[in-house]
XYZ file of C-alpha atoms in Angstrom:
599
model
C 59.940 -93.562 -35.469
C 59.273 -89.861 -35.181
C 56.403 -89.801 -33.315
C 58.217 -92.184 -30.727
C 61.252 -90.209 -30.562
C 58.790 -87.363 -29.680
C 57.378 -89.085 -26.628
C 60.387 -90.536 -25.321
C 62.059 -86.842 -25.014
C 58.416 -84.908 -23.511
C 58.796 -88.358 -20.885
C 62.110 -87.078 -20.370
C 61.448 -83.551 -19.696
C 59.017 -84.171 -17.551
C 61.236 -86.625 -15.309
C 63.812 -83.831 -14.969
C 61.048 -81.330 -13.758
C 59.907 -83.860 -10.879
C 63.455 -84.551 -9.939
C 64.755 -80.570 -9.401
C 65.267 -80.220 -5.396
C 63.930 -76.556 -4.787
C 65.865 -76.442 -1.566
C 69.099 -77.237 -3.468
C 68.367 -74.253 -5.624
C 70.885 -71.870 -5.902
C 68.652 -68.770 -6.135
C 66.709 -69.579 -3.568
C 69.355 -70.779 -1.430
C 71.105 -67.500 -1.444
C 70.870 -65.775 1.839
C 68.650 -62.605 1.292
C 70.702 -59.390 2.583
C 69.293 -58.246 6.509
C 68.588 -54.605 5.331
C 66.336 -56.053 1.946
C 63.783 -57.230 4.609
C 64.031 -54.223 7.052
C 63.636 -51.877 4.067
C 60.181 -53.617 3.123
C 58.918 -54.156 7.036
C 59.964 -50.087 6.873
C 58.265 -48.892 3.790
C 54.938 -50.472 4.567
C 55.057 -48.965 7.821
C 55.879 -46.116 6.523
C 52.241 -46.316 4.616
C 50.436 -46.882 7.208
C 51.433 -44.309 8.929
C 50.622 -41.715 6.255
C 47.212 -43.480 5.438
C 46.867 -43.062 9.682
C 48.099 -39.437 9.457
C 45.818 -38.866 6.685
C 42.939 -40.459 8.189
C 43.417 -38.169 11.443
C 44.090 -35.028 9.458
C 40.862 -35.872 7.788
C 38.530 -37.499 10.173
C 39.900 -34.986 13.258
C 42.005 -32.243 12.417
C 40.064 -30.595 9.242
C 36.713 -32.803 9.972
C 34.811 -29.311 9.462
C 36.463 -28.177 5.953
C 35.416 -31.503 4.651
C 32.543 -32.342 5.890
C 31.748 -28.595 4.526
C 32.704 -29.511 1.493
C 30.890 -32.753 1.640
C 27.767 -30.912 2.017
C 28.219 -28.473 -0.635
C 27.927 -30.972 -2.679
C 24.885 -33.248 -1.759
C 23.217 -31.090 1.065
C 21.702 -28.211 0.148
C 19.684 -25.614 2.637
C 16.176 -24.809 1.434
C 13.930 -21.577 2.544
C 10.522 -22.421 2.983
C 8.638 -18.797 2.196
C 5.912 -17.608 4.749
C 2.930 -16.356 3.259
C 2.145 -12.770 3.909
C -0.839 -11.484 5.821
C -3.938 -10.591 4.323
C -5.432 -7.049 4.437
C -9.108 -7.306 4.920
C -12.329 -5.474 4.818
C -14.777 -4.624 7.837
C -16.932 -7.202 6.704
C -14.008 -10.050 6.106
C -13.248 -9.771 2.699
C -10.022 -9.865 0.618
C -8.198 -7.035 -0.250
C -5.095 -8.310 -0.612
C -3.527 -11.661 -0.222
C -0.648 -13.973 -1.207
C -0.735 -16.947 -3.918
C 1.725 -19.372 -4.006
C 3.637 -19.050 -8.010
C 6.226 -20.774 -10.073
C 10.081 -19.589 -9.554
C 12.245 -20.973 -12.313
C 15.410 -21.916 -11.625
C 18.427 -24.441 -13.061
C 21.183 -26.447 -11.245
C 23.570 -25.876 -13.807
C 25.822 -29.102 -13.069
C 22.920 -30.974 -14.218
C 22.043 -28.663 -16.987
C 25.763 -28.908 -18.538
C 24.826 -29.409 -21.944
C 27.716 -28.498 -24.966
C 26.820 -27.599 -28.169
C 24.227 -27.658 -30.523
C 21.981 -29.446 -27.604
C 22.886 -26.472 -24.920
C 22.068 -23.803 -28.082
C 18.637 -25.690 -28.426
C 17.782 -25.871 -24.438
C 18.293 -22.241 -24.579
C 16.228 -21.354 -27.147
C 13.690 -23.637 -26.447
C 13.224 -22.067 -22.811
C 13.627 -18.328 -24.102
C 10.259 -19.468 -26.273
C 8.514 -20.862 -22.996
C 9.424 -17.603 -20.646
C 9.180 -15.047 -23.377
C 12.398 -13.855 -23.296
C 15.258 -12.865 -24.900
C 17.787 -15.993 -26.188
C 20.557 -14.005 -25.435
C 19.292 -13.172 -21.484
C 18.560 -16.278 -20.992
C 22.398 -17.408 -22.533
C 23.692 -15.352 -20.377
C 22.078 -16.393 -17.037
C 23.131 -19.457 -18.038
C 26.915 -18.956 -18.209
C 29.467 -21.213 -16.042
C 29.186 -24.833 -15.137
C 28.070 -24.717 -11.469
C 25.533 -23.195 -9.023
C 21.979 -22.479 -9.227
C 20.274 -19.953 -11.495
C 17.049 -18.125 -11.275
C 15.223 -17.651 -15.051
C 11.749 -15.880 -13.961
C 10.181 -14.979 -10.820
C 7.064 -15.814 -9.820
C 5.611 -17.018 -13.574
C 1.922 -17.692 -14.484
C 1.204 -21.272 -13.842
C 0.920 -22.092 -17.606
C 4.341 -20.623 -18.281
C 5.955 -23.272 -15.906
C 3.965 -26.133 -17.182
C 5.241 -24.884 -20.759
C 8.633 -25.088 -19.171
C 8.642 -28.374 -17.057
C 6.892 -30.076 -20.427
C 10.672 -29.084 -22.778
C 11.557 -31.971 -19.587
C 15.175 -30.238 -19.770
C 17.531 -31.697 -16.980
C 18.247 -29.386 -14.585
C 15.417 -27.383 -14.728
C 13.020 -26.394 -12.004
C 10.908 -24.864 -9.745
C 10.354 -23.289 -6.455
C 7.022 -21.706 -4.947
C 7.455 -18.217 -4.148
C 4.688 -15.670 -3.264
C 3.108 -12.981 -5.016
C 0.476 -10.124 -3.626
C -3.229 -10.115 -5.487
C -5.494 -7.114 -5.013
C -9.335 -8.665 -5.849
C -10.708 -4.947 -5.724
C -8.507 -3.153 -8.151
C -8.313 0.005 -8.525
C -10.889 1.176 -6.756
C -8.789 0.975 -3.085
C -5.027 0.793 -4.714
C -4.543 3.915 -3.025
C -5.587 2.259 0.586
C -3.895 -1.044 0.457
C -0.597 0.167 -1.261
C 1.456 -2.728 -3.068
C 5.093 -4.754 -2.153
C 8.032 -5.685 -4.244
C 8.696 -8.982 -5.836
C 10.470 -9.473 -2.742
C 6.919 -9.537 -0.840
C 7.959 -6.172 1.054
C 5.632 -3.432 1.386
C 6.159 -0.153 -0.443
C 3.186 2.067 -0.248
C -0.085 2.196 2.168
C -1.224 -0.410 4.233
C 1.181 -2.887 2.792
C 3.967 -0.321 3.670
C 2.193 1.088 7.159
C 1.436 -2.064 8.389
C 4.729 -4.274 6.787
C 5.795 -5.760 10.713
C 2.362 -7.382 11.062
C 1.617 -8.557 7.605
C 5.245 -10.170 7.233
C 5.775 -13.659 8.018
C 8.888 -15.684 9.447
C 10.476 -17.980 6.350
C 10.897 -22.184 7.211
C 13.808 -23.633 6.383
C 14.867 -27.218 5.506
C 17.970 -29.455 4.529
C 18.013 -31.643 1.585
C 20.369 -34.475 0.175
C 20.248 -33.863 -3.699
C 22.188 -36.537 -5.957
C 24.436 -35.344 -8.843
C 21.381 -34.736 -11.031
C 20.091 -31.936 -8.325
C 17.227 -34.309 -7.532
C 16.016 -34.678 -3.709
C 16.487 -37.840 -1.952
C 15.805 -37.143 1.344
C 14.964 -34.859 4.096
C 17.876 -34.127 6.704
C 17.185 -33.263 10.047
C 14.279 -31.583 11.682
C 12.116 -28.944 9.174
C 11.769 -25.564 10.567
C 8.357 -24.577 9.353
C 7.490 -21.362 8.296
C 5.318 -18.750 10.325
C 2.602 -16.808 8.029
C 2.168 -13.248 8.522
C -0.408 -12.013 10.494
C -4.078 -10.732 9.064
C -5.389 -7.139 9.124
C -8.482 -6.029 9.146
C -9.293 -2.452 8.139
C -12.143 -0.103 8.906
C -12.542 0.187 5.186
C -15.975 -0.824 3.732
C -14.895 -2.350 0.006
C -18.259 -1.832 -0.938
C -18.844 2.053 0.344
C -14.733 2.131 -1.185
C -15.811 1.098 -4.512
C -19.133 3.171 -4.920
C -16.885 6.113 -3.806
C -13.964 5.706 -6.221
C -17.147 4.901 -9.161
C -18.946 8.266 -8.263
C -15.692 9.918 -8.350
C -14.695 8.488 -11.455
C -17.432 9.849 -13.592
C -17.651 13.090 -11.921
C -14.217 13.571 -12.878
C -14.377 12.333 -16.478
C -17.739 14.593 -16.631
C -15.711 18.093 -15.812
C -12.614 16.985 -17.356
C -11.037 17.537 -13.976
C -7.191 16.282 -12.988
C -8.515 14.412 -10.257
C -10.284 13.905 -7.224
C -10.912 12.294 -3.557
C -13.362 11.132 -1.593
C -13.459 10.559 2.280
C -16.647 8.718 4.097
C -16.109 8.644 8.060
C -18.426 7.282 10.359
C -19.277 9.479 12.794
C -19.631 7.088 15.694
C -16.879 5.594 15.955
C -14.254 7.602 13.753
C -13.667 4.357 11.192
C -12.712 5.256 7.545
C -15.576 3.668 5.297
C -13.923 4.779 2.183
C -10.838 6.861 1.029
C -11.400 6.793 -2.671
C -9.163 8.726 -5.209
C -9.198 8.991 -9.107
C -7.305 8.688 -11.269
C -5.884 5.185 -9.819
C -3.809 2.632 -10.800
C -3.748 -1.491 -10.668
C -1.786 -2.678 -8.204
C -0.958 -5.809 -9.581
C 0.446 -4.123 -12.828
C 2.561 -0.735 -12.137
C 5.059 -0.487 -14.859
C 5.854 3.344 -15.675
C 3.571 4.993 -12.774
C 4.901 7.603 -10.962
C 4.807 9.315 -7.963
C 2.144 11.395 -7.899
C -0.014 8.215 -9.775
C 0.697 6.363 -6.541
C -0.097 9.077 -3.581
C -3.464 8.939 -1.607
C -4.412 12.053 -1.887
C -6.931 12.509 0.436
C -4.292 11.603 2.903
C -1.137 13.102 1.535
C -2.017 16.135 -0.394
C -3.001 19.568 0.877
C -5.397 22.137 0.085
C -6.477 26.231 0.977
C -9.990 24.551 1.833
C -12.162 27.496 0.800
C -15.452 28.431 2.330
C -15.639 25.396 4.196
C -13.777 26.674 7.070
C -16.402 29.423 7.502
C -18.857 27.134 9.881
C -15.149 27.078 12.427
C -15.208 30.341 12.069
C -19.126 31.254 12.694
C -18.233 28.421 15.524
C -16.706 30.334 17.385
C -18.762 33.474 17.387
C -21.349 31.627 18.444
C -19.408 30.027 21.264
C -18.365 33.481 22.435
C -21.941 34.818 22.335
C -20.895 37.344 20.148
C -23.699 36.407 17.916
C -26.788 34.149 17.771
C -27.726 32.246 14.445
C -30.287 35.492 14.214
C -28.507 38.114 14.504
C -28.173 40.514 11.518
C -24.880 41.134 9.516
C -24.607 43.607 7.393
C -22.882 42.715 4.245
C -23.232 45.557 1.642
C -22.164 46.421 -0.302
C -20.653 42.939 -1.079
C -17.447 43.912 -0.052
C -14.907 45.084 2.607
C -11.252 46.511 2.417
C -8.766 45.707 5.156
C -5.254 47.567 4.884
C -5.730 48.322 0.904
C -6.870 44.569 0.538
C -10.720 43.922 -0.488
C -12.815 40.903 -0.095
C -15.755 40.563 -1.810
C -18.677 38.650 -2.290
C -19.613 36.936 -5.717
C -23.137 39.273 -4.990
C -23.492 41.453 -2.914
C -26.977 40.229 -0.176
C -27.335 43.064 1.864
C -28.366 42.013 5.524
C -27.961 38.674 6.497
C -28.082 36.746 9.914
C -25.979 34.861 11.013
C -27.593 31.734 9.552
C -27.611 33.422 6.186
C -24.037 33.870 5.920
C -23.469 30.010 6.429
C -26.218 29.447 3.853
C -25.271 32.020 1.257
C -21.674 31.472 1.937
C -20.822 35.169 2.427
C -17.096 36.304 2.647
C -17.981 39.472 4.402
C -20.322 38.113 6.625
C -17.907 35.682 8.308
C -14.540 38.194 7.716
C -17.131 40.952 9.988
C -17.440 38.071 12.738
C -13.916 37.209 12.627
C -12.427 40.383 12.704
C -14.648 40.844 16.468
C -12.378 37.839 17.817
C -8.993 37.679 18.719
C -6.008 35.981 16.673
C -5.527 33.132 19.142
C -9.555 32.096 19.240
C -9.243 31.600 15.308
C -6.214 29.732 16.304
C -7.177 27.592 19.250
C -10.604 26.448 17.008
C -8.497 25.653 14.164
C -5.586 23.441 16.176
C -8.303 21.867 18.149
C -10.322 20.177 15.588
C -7.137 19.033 13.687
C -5.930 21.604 11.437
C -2.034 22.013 11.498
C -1.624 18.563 12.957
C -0.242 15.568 12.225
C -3.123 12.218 12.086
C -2.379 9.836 14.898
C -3.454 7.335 11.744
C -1.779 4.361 11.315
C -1.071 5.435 7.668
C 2.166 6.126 5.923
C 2.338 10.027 4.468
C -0.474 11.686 6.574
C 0.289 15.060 6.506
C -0.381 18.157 8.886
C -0.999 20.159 6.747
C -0.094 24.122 7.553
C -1.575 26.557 10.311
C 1.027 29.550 11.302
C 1.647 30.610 14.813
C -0.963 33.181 15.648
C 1.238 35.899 16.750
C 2.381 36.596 12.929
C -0.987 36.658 11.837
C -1.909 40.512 10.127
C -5.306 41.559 10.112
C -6.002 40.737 6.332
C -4.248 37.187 7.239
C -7.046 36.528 9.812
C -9.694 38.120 7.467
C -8.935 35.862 4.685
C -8.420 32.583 7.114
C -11.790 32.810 8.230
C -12.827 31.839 5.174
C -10.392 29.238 4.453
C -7.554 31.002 2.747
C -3.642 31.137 4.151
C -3.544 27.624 5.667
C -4.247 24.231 4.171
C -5.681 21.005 5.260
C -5.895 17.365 4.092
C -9.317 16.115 2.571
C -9.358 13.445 5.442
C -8.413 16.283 8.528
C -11.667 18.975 7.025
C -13.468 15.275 7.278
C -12.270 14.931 10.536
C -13.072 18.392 11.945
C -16.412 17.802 10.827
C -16.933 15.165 13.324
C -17.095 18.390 15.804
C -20.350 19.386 14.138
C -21.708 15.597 13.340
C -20.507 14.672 17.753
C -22.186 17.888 19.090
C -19.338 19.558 19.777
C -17.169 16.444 19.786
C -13.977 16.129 17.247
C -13.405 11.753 17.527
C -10.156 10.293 16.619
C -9.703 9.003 13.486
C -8.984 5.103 12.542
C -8.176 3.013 9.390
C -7.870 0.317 11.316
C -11.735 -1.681 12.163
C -12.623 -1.270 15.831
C -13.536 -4.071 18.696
C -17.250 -3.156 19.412
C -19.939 -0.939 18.227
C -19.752 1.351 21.032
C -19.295 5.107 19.868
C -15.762 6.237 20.804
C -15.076 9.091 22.900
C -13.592 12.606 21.172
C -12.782 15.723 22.284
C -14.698 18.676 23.300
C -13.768 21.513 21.180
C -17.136 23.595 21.622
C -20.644 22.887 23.257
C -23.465 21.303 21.935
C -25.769 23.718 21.594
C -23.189 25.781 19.411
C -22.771 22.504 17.395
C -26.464 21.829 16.910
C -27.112 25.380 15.308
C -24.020 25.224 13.146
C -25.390 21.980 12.157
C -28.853 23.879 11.045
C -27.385 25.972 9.576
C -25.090 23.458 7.355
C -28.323 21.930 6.513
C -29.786 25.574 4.926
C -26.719 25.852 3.036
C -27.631 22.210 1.299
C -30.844 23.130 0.709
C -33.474 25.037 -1.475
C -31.923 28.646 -1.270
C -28.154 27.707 -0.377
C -25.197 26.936 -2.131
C -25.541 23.608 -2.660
C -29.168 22.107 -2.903
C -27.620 19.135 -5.269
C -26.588 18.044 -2.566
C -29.765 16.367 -0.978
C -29.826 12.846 -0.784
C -33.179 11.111 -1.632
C -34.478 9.629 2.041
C -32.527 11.109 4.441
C -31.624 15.173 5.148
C -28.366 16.098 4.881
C -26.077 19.607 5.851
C -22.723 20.571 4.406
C -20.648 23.566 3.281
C -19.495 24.015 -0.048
C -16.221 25.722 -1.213
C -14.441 26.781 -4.294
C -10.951 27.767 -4.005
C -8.330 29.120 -6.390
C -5.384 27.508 -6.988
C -1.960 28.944 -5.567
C 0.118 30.027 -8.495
C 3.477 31.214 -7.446
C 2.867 34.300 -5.538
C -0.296 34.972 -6.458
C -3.891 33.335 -7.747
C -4.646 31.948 -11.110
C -8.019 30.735 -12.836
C -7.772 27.428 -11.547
C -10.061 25.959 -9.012
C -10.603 23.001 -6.579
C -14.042 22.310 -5.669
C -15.217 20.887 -2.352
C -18.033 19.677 -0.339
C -17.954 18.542 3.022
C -21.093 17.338 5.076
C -23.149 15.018 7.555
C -26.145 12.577 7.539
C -28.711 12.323 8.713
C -28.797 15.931 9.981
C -30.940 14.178 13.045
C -28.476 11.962 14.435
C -25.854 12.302 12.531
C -23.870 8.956 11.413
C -21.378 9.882 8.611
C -18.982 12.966 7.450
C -18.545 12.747 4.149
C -15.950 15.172 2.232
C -15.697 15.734 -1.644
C -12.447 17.378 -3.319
C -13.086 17.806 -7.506
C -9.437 19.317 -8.901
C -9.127 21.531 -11.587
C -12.704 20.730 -13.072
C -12.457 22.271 -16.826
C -15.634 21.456 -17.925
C -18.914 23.125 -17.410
C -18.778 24.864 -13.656
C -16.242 24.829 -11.485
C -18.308 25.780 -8.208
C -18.360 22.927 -5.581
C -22.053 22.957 -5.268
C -22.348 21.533 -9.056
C -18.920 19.471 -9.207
C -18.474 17.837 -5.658
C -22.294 18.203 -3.968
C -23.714 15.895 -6.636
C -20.911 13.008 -5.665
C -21.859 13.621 -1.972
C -25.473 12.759 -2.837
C -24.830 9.597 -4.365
C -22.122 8.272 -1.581
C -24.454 9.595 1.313
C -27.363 7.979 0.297
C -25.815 4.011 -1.096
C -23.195 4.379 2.084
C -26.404 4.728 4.417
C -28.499 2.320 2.698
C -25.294 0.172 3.275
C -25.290 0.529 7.038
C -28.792 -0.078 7.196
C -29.278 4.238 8.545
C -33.322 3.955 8.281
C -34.289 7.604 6.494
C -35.327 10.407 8.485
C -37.489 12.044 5.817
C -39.811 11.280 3.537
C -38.614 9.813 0.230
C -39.462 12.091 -2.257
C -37.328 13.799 -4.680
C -35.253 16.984 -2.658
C -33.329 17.880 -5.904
C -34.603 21.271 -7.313
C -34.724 21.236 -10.816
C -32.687 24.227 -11.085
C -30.516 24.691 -8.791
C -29.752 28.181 -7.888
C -27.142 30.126 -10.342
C -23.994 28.678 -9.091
C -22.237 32.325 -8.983
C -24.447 32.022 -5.188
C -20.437 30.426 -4.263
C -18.131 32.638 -2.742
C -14.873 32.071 -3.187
């Protein structure tokens, strides 16, 4: 009875459902109020126009700010780094050039680690780059942004890094200056900054040439920092153009090694060494000791970093004294026999006296140049006037700046004639009261090596093999006898027979000067030797400078003649100079006692 009851009412229910008349209803019946309608039509109009306005204010009116913004995020502008020029030998080869290297760098969006993780990324890439934890936790402060960890990193410290496979992380290719020849021509080729600018020498000198243009290029990067695609067109980069110098690496190194152990072997401060071909004015070699690496200069300073032979200026001693004997040949003063009378090996000019380090008695002309007599040549030069001394000097170089394309050439010093006093012009003669670079004595040498010739002087390697054109600064006879007489004073008798080079004859002057101390003179010498070969047809000037040699003799005929040897005769073996004489020892086995050097 239940269960029927039950049925009969659901039955009943559901009848009553069917039979409602929605029409009828009295809810929805009612009449809906005008404004309820207008109020709705309103409102969503009312939306659409501030989605409209919105949409113009975005898509027109601040396009620009947001599509800024837009790219910000996801497009990202990349420099493409231009490789620098290289600097390269006569004969082609490197002396410095550009590798590409690792730059290390995090997107720290992607990087946002917290916590313990972060603390262990940190460490874990201190331990890869060898640095501090607490630089590297502090590069990486802040939540956005790209960071730079290292600079230009050895290829197995990146690999180290990329294989920690730390989001975020990366790298870039940046480029970084190697120098394949060392120390031997540091001083020549200079070095740049880690920002690939040049600092010192060529790298400095010739900086617009050897620097490139950078590329550029857009990138879409998702959220990670990871390039999808290229956008737009790639500018590509421009490399930097090559030069080439006159600089032989081989004559460069052979210079710098001869140097090296000469100065070790006198305990000497230093030294430089200039080789000049005489044909067509090039810079072989401009060597100096002690050097430095140029890939690793940490704690070098100044003076470390100078090229001396360049930079630096000396009182060049006794080798002025063939200028000198130059000119009173030139004049006709004198012949190369005429006899000077030099005792008693000494001569006072206004309460001043100049002596000789023995005293020779008569000597020709000739025989001062060989002996290297301070009276001799003082006697000569007092017979001239101030302004010929002057005119000689200026004309093969002295007191003027090198039109060399070479940062820090210096002019050395040469005073105006007119304030020279008689003991002034006296003790110029013979290379005191004025000073010179090692590569300007080298370069008035040319005069000699040219017959009466002084060439200009280049670093840079010249088109053609023709001999270049100099400047007449006396005649050629007067030139050929000074250069006889050169060649005396490196030989058996003169004042610097260590100076012969097996193969091939050779001239030069020698000169030992005191160093300046304050006002006056102290016990401290530089030692020179400047000469030509073959004496025949001559083909290079080479010039020695020993400083401060503390060890044994001091005397430029035993410190700096025996370097000339060695670069004269591997530099001419190098340029393929056939020898003039027959080879046969020319080294005496004692050479006379150096005292022989004036001073």
């Amino acid at each position: 009875m239940n269960v029927g009851g039950k049925a009969t009412k659901a039955a009943a229910r559901a009848s009553a459902v069917r039979s409602v008349n929605y029409a009828t209803s009295p809810l929805l019946a009612s009449r809906t109020p005008p404004w309820r309608s207008r109020f709705a039509v309103l409102l969503a109009g009312a939306a659409f126009a501030l989605l409209l306005g919105r949409a113009i204010y975005v898509q027109i009116v601040a396009a620009d700010f947001y599509q800024t913004q837009g790219d910000k995020r996801f497009l990202h502008h990349e420099t493409l780094p231009a490789s620098r020029g290289r600097i390269l030998d006569r004969n082609g080869l490197v002396l410095a050039t550009s590798v590409a290297m690792p730059t290390v760098q995090v997107d720290l969006k992607a990087f946002a680690a917290d916590g313990a993780e972060r603390r262990q990324h940190i460490k874990a890439l201190a331990r890869a780059l060898g640095a501090p934890t607490a630089e590297i936790a502090e590069r990486l402060e802040g939540t956005s942004g790209t960071v730079t960890l290292r600079r230009l990193v050895e290829e197995p410290v990146w690999q180290a890094v990329k294989a920690l496979d730390i989001k975020g992380v990366s790298e870039v290719r940046e480029y970084r200056r190697r120098y394949p020849e060392g120390e031997a021509a540091a001083h020549v080729v200079g070095f740049t900054d880690i920002d690939d600018k040049g600092q010192e020498g060529i790298e400095l000198g010739f900086d617009k040439q050897l620097v490139g243009r950078a590329g550029q290029r857009t990138v879409l990067r998702d959220r990670l920092g990871r390039v999808v695609e290229d956008v737009g067109d790639q500018l590509d980069p421009v490399n930097g153009e090559d030069v080439q110098l006159a600089i032989d690496s081989k004559v460069q190194f052979f210079a710098w090694q001869r140097l090296r152990d000469a100065v070790r072997e006198h305990n000497a401060r230093g030294g430089s060494v200039v080789v000049l071909d005489a044909r067509s004015g090039e810079l072989l070699a401009l060597a100096n000791y002690p050097s430095f690496d140029p890939g690793q200069r940490r704690h070098l300073s100044g003076e470390q970093l100078r090229n001396r032979a360049l930079t630096d200026t000396f009182e060049p001693g006794s080798t002025i004294k063939p200028f000198t004997i130059s000119i009173a040949l030139e004049s006709g003063r004198v012949t190369p026999t005429t006899p000077i009378q030099t005792a008693p090996g000494s001569i006072t000019i206004t309460g001043s006296t100049i002596r000789d380090s023995h005293p020779h008695g008569v000597l020709t002309v000739a025989e001062v140049i060989q002996k290297s007599s301070n009276v001799g040549t003082v006697k000569m030069a007092l017979q001239m006037d101030r302004h010929e001394m002057w005119d000689m000097f200026t004309s093969v170089g002295l007191g003027q700046k090198p039109r060399i394309d070479f940062p820090g050439a210096v002019s050395g010093r040469l005073r105006p004639w007119k304030s020279w006093r008689p003991i002034e012009q006296a003790t110029m003669s013979y290379g005191y009261g004025l000073s010179v670079s090692l590569m300007q004595l080298a370069r008035a040498y040319t005069a000699f090596a040219r017959d009466g010739q002084v060439i200009p002087v280049t670093i840079v390697k010249r088109a053609g093999d023709a001999p270049v054109e100099g400047q007449r600064v006396m005649s050629a006879k007067t030139a050929r006898e000074v250069r006889q007489m050169l060649q005396l004073a490196a030989g058996p008798g003169g004042t610097a027979p260590r100076a012969q080079a097996l193969g091939y004859s050779v001239g030069g002057k020698t000169g030992t000067a005191r160093k300046q101390e304050g006002r006056g003179y102290g016990n401290k010498y530089r030692a020179w030797f400047v000469g030509l070969a073959p004496v025949s047809e001559p083909r290079i000037v080479v010039a020695v400078m020993v400083d401060e040699p503390g060890k044994g003799s001091y005397f430029g005929g035993d410190v700096a003649a025996p370097v000339f040897s060695q670069v004269v005769q591997q530099t001419l073996r190098m340029l393929n100079v056939p020898p003039d004489i027959e080879v046969k020892p020319q080294i005496v086995g004692k050479p006379e006692p150096a005292e022989v050097e004036s001073f």
